[in-house]
Amino acid sequence: MPKKRFDTGPGPSQRALRVGELVRHAMAEILTRGDLIDDVVTSHVITIPEVRMSPDLKLATIYVMPLGGKDEKAVVEALQRHRRFLRGELSRRLSIKFMPDIRFRLDESFDEAARIDSLLHSHKVQADLSSHPGEDDDDDAGPDGMNSHPYARPSKADDDETP
């Protein structure tokens, strides 16, 4: 049994990332140029923040978000209806060995970022942050108030005590 030459690790490979970016740019070009004629798609500005490729590069999951967040499900359904046409347009624009099947998903990273932001600005977190001011001022001070680290410089208070 041959050994693997490179450990791919838990994340996507460099090739998958590169092909994902190619697909993202080509799909954004298709949507901005108006090659797809659909009332739902043409009435929205659609952003494509990410494309995730499967490890074998046979499937591309394209995450989309209509600008303003209106009619999200209708936009994703319209793109899903036209995915054969969009895959054909991608194959004309990209020169890769196998054109991956494509599927569209709603990008929820914006909602997740807003949720985390609201949590960080909540009253509980603000109260917790303000209840511990200046904790790390005297972390290294010994029982007599002096710095207990053997290689530390003497503080100004130590210099003032000399007669």
PDB file of N, CA and C in Angstrom, residues 37-99:
ATOM      1  N   ILE A  37     -31.200  35.233 -17.548  1.00  0.00           N
ATOM      2  CA  ILE A  37     -32.413  36.039 -17.654  1.00  0.00           C
ATOM      3  C   ILE A  37     -33.483  35.407 -16.769  1.00  0.00           C
ATOM      4  N   ASP A  38     -33.643  35.999 -15.600  1.00  0.00           N
ATOM      5  CA  ASP A  38     -34.647  35.563 -14.639  1.00  0.00           C
ATOM      6  C   ASP A  38     -35.064  36.794 -13.854  1.00  0.00           C
ATOM      7  N   ASP A  39     -36.362  37.001 -13.691  1.00  0.00           N
ATOM      8  CA  ASP A  39     -36.847  38.208 -13.023  1.00  0.00           C
ATOM      9  C   ASP A  39     -36.335  38.325 -11.591  1.00  0.00           C
ATOM     10  N   VAL A  40     -36.304  37.211 -10.874  1.00  0.00           N
ATOM     11  CA  VAL A  40     -35.863  37.250  -9.477  1.00  0.00           C
ATOM     12  C   VAL A  40     -34.379  37.580  -9.393  1.00  0.00           C
ATOM     13  N   VAL A  41     -33.583  36.958 -10.235  1.00  0.00           N
ATOM     14  CA  VAL A  41     -32.131  37.162 -10.183  1.00  0.00           C
ATOM     15  C   VAL A  41     -31.757  38.556 -10.678  1.00  0.00           C
ATOM     16  N   THR A  42     -32.379  39.014 -11.747  1.00  0.00           N
ATOM     17  CA  THR A  42     -32.013  40.323 -12.290  1.00  0.00           C
ATOM     18  C   THR A  42     -32.494  41.476 -11.421  1.00  0.00           C
ATOM     19  N   SER A  43     -33.491  41.248 -10.579  1.00  0.00           N
ATOM     20  CA  SER A  43     -33.987  42.324  -9.719  1.00  0.00           C
ATOM     21  C   SER A  43     -33.186  42.461  -8.428  1.00  0.00           C
ATOM     22  N   HIS A  44     -32.204  41.609  -8.208  1.00  0.00           N
ATOM     23  CA  HIS A  44     -31.386  41.661  -6.992  1.00  0.00           C
ATOM     24  C   HIS A  44     -29.906  41.760  -7.351  1.00  0.00           C
ATOM     25  N   VAL A  45     -29.172  42.425  -6.484  1.00  0.00           N
ATOM     26  CA  VAL A  45     -27.712  42.389  -6.565  1.00  0.00           C
ATOM     27  C   VAL A  45     -27.280  41.249  -5.651  1.00  0.00           C
ATOM     28  N   ILE A  46     -26.607  40.267  -6.219  1.00  0.00           N
ATOM     29  CA  ILE A  46     -26.265  39.053  -5.476  1.00  0.00           C
ATOM     30  C   ILE A  46     -24.767  39.024  -5.230  1.00  0.00           C
ATOM     31  N   THR A  47     -24.391  38.818  -3.975  1.00  0.00           N
ATOM     32  CA  THR A  47     -22.972  38.673  -3.640  1.00  0.00           C
ATOM     33  C   THR A  47     -22.659  37.194  -3.453  1.00  0.00           C
ATOM     34  N   ILE A  48     -21.434  36.840  -3.808  1.00  0.00           N
ATOM     35  CA  ILE A  48     -20.956  35.465  -3.638  1.00  0.00           C
ATOM     36  C   ILE A  48     -19.730  35.530  -2.736  1.00  0.00           C
ATOM     37  N   PRO A  49     -19.918  35.411  -1.428  1.00  0.00           N
ATOM     38  CA  PRO A  49     -18.773  35.528  -0.533  1.00  0.00           C
ATOM     39  C   PRO A  49     -17.848  34.310  -0.529  1.00  0.00           C
ATOM     40  N   GLU A  50     -18.379  33.134  -0.873  1.00  0.00           N
ATOM     41  CA  GLU A  50     -17.539  31.939  -0.756  1.00  0.00           C
ATOM     42  C   GLU A  50     -18.041  30.831  -1.672  1.00  0.00           C
ATOM     43  N   VAL A  51     -17.092  30.043  -2.156  1.00  0.00           N
ATOM     44  CA  VAL A  51     -17.398  28.803  -2.875  1.00  0.00           C
ATOM     45  C   VAL A  51     -16.562  27.712  -2.230  1.00  0.00           C
ATOM     46  N   ARG A  52     -17.218  26.671  -1.763  1.00  0.00           N
ATOM     47  CA  ARG A  52     -16.509  25.542  -1.154  1.00  0.00           C
ATOM     48  C   ARG A  52     -16.534  24.364  -2.115  1.00  0.00           C
ATOM     49  N   MET A  53     -15.356  23.835  -2.356  1.00  0.00           N
ATOM     50  CA  MET A  53     -15.222  22.691  -3.251  1.00  0.00           C
ATOM     51  C   MET A  53     -15.119  21.417  -2.424  1.00  0.00           C
ATOM     52  N   SER A  54     -15.661  20.327  -2.959  1.00  0.00           N
ATOM     53  CA  SER A  54     -15.479  19.027  -2.321  1.00  0.00           C
ATOM     54  C   SER A  54     -14.027  18.599  -2.525  1.00  0.00           C
ATOM     55  N   PRO A  55     -13.515  17.683  -1.707  1.00  0.00           N
ATOM     56  CA  PRO A  55     -12.110  17.271  -1.849  1.00  0.00           C
ATOM     57  C   PRO A  55     -11.764  16.707  -3.223  1.00  0.00           C
ATOM     58  N   ASP A  56     -12.725  16.062  -3.893  1.00  0.00           N
ATOM     59  CA  ASP A  56     -12.447  15.518  -5.229  1.00  0.00           C
ATOM     60  C   ASP A  56     -12.754  16.519  -6.348  1.00  0.00           C
ATOM     61  N   LEU A  57     -13.131  17.740  -5.997  1.00  0.00           N
ATOM     62  CA  LEU A  57     -13.420  18.838  -6.931  1.00  0.00           C
ATOM     63  C   LEU A  57     -14.601  18.539  -7.853  1.00  0.00           C
ATOM     64  N   LYS A  58     -15.489  17.647  -7.451  1.00  0.00           N
ATOM     65  CA  LYS A  58     -16.645  17.288  -8.277  1.00  0.00           C
ATOM     66  C   LYS A  58     -17.901  18.074  -7.901  1.00  0.00           C
ATOM     67  N   LEU A  59     -17.882  18.760  -6.758  1.00  0.00           N
ATOM     68  CA  LEU A  59     -19.051  19.496  -6.298  1.00  0.00           C
ATOM     69  C   LEU A  59     -18.622  20.860  -5.777  1.00  0.00           C
ATOM     70  N   ALA A  60     -19.289  21.895  -6.245  1.00  0.00           N
ATOM     71  CA  ALA A  60     -19.032  23.259  -5.780  1.00  0.00           C
ATOM     72  C   ALA A  60     -20.283  23.769  -5.076  1.00  0.00           C
ATOM     73  N   THR A  61     -20.131  24.124  -3.809  1.00  0.00           N
ATOM     74  CA  THR A  61     -21.224  24.729  -3.063  1.00  0.00           C
ATOM     75  C   THR A  61     -21.002  26.232  -3.081  1.00  0.00           C
ATOM     76  N   ILE A  62     -21.910  26.943  -3.725  1.00  0.00           N
ATOM     77  CA  ILE A  62     -21.771  28.383  -3.909  1.00  0.00           C
ATOM     78  C   ILE A  62     -22.683  29.075  -2.903  1.00  0.00           C
ATOM     79  N   TYR A  63     -22.080  29.835  -2.004  1.00  0.00           N
ATOM     80  CA  TYR A  63     -22.837  30.567  -0.993  1.00  0.00           C
ATOM     81  C   TYR A  63     -23.169  31.944  -1.543  1.00  0.00           C
ATOM     82  N   VAL A  64     -24.452  32.283  -1.538  1.00  0.00           N
ATOM     83  CA  VAL A  64     -24.913  33.549  -2.104  1.00  0.00           C
ATOM     84  C   VAL A  64     -25.709  34.320  -1.059  1.00  0.00           C
ATOM     85  N   MET A  65     -25.732  35.639  -1.257  1.00  0.00           N
ATOM     86  CA  MET A  65     -26.527  36.507  -0.395  1.00  0.00           C
ATOM     87  C   MET A  65     -26.991  37.699  -1.210  1.00  0.00           C
ATOM     88  N   PRO A  66     -28.303  37.893  -1.339  1.00  0.00           N
ATOM     89  CA  PRO A  66     -28.774  39.093  -2.027  1.00  0.00           C
ATOM     90  C   PRO A  66     -28.479  40.321  -1.176  1.00  0.00           C
ATOM     91  N   LEU A  67     -28.025  41.363  -1.826  1.00  0.00           N
ATOM     92  CA  LEU A  67     -27.678  42.584  -1.114  1.00  0.00           C
ATOM     93  C   LEU A  67     -28.934  43.152  -0.464  1.00  0.00           C
ATOM     94  N   GLY A  68     -28.839  43.449   0.802  1.00  0.00           N
ATOM     95  CA  GLY A  68     -30.000  43.919   1.544  1.00  0.00           C
ATOM     96  C   GLY A  68     -30.744  42.794   2.236  1.00  0.00           C
ATOM     97  N   GLY A  69     -30.469  41.569   1.881  1.00  0.00           N
ATOM     98  CA  GLY A  69     -31.086  40.419   2.532  1.00  0.00           C
ATOM     99  C   GLY A  69     -32.554  40.207   2.199  1.00  0.00           C
ATOM    100  N   LYS A  70     -33.035  40.777   1.109  1.00  0.00           N
ATOM    101  CA  LYS A  70     -34.443  40.617   0.732  1.00  0.00           C
ATOM    102  C   LYS A  70     -34.617  39.398  -0.169  1.00  0.00           C
ATOM    103  N   ASP A  71     -35.706  38.712   0.006  1.00  0.00           N
ATOM    104  CA  ASP A  71     -36.087  37.571  -0.844  1.00  0.00           C
ATOM    105  C   ASP A  71     -34.968  36.534  -0.954  1.00  0.00           C
ATOM    106  N   GLU A  72     -34.360  36.201   0.162  1.00  0.00           N
ATOM    107  CA  GLU A  72     -33.218  35.279   0.154  1.00  0.00           C
ATOM    108  C   GLU A  72     -33.587  33.923  -0.436  1.00  0.00           C
ATOM    109  N   LYS A  73     -34.669  33.352   0.064  1.00  0.00           N
ATOM    110  CA  LYS A  73     -35.052  32.013  -0.395  1.00  0.00           C
ATOM    111  C   LYS A  73     -35.449  32.012  -1.866  1.00  0.00           C
ATOM    112  N   ALA A  74     -36.116  33.050  -2.310  1.00  0.00           N
ATOM    113  CA  ALA A  74     -36.529  33.125  -3.718  1.00  0.00           C
ATOM    114  C   ALA A  74     -35.312  33.209  -4.633  1.00  0.00           C
ATOM    115  N   VAL A  75     -34.280  33.938  -4.204  1.00  0.00           N
ATOM    116  CA  VAL A  75     -33.062  34.063  -5.012  1.00  0.00           C
ATOM    117  C   VAL A  75     -32.347  32.719  -5.100  1.00  0.00           C
ATOM    118  N   VAL A  76     -32.221  32.028  -3.969  1.00  0.00           N
ATOM    119  CA  VAL A  76     -31.542  30.726  -3.967  1.00  0.00           C
ATOM    120  C   VAL A  76     -32.322  29.724  -4.814  1.00  0.00           C
ATOM    121  N   GLU A  77     -33.643  29.733  -4.703  1.00  0.00           N
ATOM    122  CA  GLU A  77     -34.460  28.819  -5.518  1.00  0.00           C
ATOM    123  C   GLU A  77     -34.324  29.121  -7.009  1.00  0.00           C
ATOM    124  N   ALA A  78     -34.265  30.398  -7.367  1.00  0.00           N
ATOM    125  CA  ALA A  78     -34.105  30.769  -8.782  1.00  0.00           C
ATOM    126  C   ALA A  78     -32.751  30.309  -9.306  1.00  0.00           C
ATOM    127  N   LEU A  79     -31.712  30.476  -8.516  1.00  0.00           N
ATOM    128  CA  LEU A  79     -30.382  30.022  -8.940  1.00  0.00           C
ATOM    129  C   LEU A  79     -30.341  28.500  -9.049  1.00  0.00           C
ATOM    130  N   GLN A  80     -31.005  27.807  -8.133  1.00  0.00           N
ATOM    131  CA  GLN A  80     -31.062  26.345  -8.192  1.00  0.00           C
ATOM    132  C   GLN A  80     -31.790  25.882  -9.461  1.00  0.00           C
ATOM    133  N   ARG A  81     -32.851  26.592  -9.849  1.00  0.00           N
ATOM    134  CA  ARG A  81     -33.596  26.235 -11.070  1.00  0.00           C
ATOM    135  C   ARG A  81     -32.719  26.348 -12.312  1.00  0.00           C
ATOM    136  N   HIS A  82     -31.811  27.304 -12.319  1.00  0.00           N
ATOM    137  CA  HIS A  82     -30.989  27.572 -13.501  1.00  0.00           C
ATOM    138  C   HIS A  82     -29.564  27.027 -13.372  1.00  0.00           C
ATOM    139  N   ARG A  83     -29.366  26.075 -12.486  1.00  0.00           N
ATOM    140  CA  ARG A  83     -27.983  25.635 -12.251  1.00  0.00           C
ATOM    141  C   ARG A  83     -27.382  24.891 -13.436  1.00  0.00           C
ATOM    142  N   ARG A  84     -28.179  24.223 -14.262  1.00  0.00           N
ATOM    143  CA  ARG A  84     -27.618  23.562 -15.454  1.00  0.00           C
ATOM    144  C   ARG A  84     -27.092  24.595 -16.440  1.00  0.00           C
ATOM    145  N   PHE A  85     -27.870  25.660 -16.639  1.00  0.00           N
ATOM    146  CA  PHE A  85     -27.418  26.737 -17.521  1.00  0.00           C
ATOM    147  C   PHE A  85     -26.161  27.398 -16.948  1.00  0.00           C
ATOM    148  N   LEU A  86     -26.160  27.653 -15.645  1.00  0.00           N
ATOM    149  CA  LEU A  86     -25.009  28.305 -15.010  1.00  0.00           C
ATOM    150  C   LEU A  86     -23.767  27.419 -15.062  1.00  0.00           C
ATOM    151  N   ARG A  87     -23.962  26.122 -14.928  1.00  0.00           N
ATOM    152  CA  ARG A  87     -22.820  25.194 -15.029  1.00  0.00           C
ATOM    153  C   ARG A  87     -22.242  25.218 -16.440  1.00  0.00           C
ATOM    154  N   GLY A  88     -23.106  25.293 -17.446  1.00  0.00           N
ATOM    155  CA  GLY A  88     -22.638  25.402 -18.827  1.00  0.00           C
ATOM    156  C   GLY A  88     -21.874  26.692 -19.070  1.00  0.00           C
ATOM    157  N   GLU A  89     -22.373  27.794 -18.505  1.00  0.00           N
ATOM    158  CA  GLU A  89     -21.665  29.072 -18.635  1.00  0.00           C
ATOM    159  C   GLU A  89     -20.313  29.024 -17.928  1.00  0.00           C
ATOM    160  N   LEU A  90     -20.274  28.372 -16.779  1.00  0.00           N
ATOM    161  CA  LEU A  90     -18.992  28.218 -16.076  1.00  0.00           C
ATOM    162  C   LEU A  90     -18.009  27.414 -16.917  1.00  0.00           C
ATOM    163  N   SER A  91     -18.498  26.366 -17.571  1.00  0.00           N
ATOM    164  CA  SER A  91     -17.594  25.527 -18.368  1.00  0.00           C
ATOM    165  C   SER A  91     -17.028  26.286 -19.565  1.00  0.00           C
ATOM    166  N   ARG A  92     -17.768  27.263 -20.075  1.00  0.00           N
ATOM    167  CA  ARG A  92     -17.242  28.084 -21.174  1.00  0.00           C
ATOM    168  C   ARG A  92     -16.165  29.051 -20.687  1.00  0.00           C
ATOM    169  N   ARG A  93     -16.258  29.461 -19.427  1.00  0.00           N
ATOM    170  CA  ARG A  93     -15.328  30.463 -18.902  1.00  0.00           C
ATOM    171  C   ARG A  93     -14.096  29.857 -18.229  1.00  0.00           C
ATOM    172  N   LEU A  94     -14.227  28.643 -17.723  1.00  0.00           N
ATOM    173  CA  LEU A  94     -13.125  28.023 -16.983  1.00  0.00           C
ATOM    174  C   LEU A  94     -12.520  26.890 -17.792  1.00  0.00           C
ATOM    175  N   SER A  95     -11.232  26.757 -17.679  1.00  0.00           N
ATOM    176  CA  SER A  95     -10.568  25.640 -18.352  1.00  0.00           C
ATOM    177  C   SER A  95     -10.007  24.706 -17.289  1.00  0.00           C
ATOM    178  N   ILE A  96     -10.910  23.913 -16.735  1.00  0.00           N
ATOM    179  CA  ILE A  96     -10.499  22.898 -15.767  1.00  0.00           C
ATOM    180  C   ILE A  96     -10.927  21.540 -16.313  1.00  0.00           C
ATOM    181  N   LYS A  97     -10.274  20.497 -15.827  1.00  0.00           N
ATOM    182  CA  LYS A  97     -10.464  19.172 -16.393  1.00  0.00           C
ATOM    183  C   LYS A  97     -11.914  18.694 -16.270  1.00  0.00           C
ATOM    184  N   PHE A  98     -12.481  18.792 -15.074  1.00  0.00           N
ATOM    185  CA  PHE A  98     -13.870  18.398 -14.844  1.00  0.00           C
ATOM    186  C   PHE A  98     -14.627  19.591 -14.291  1.00  0.00           C
ATOM    187  N   MET A  99     -15.763  19.885 -14.878  1.00  0.00           N
ATOM    188  CA  MET A  99     -16.602  20.963 -14.363  1.00  0.00           C
ATOM    189  C   MET A  99     -17.419  20.401 -13.206  1.00  0.00           C
TER     190      MET A  99
END
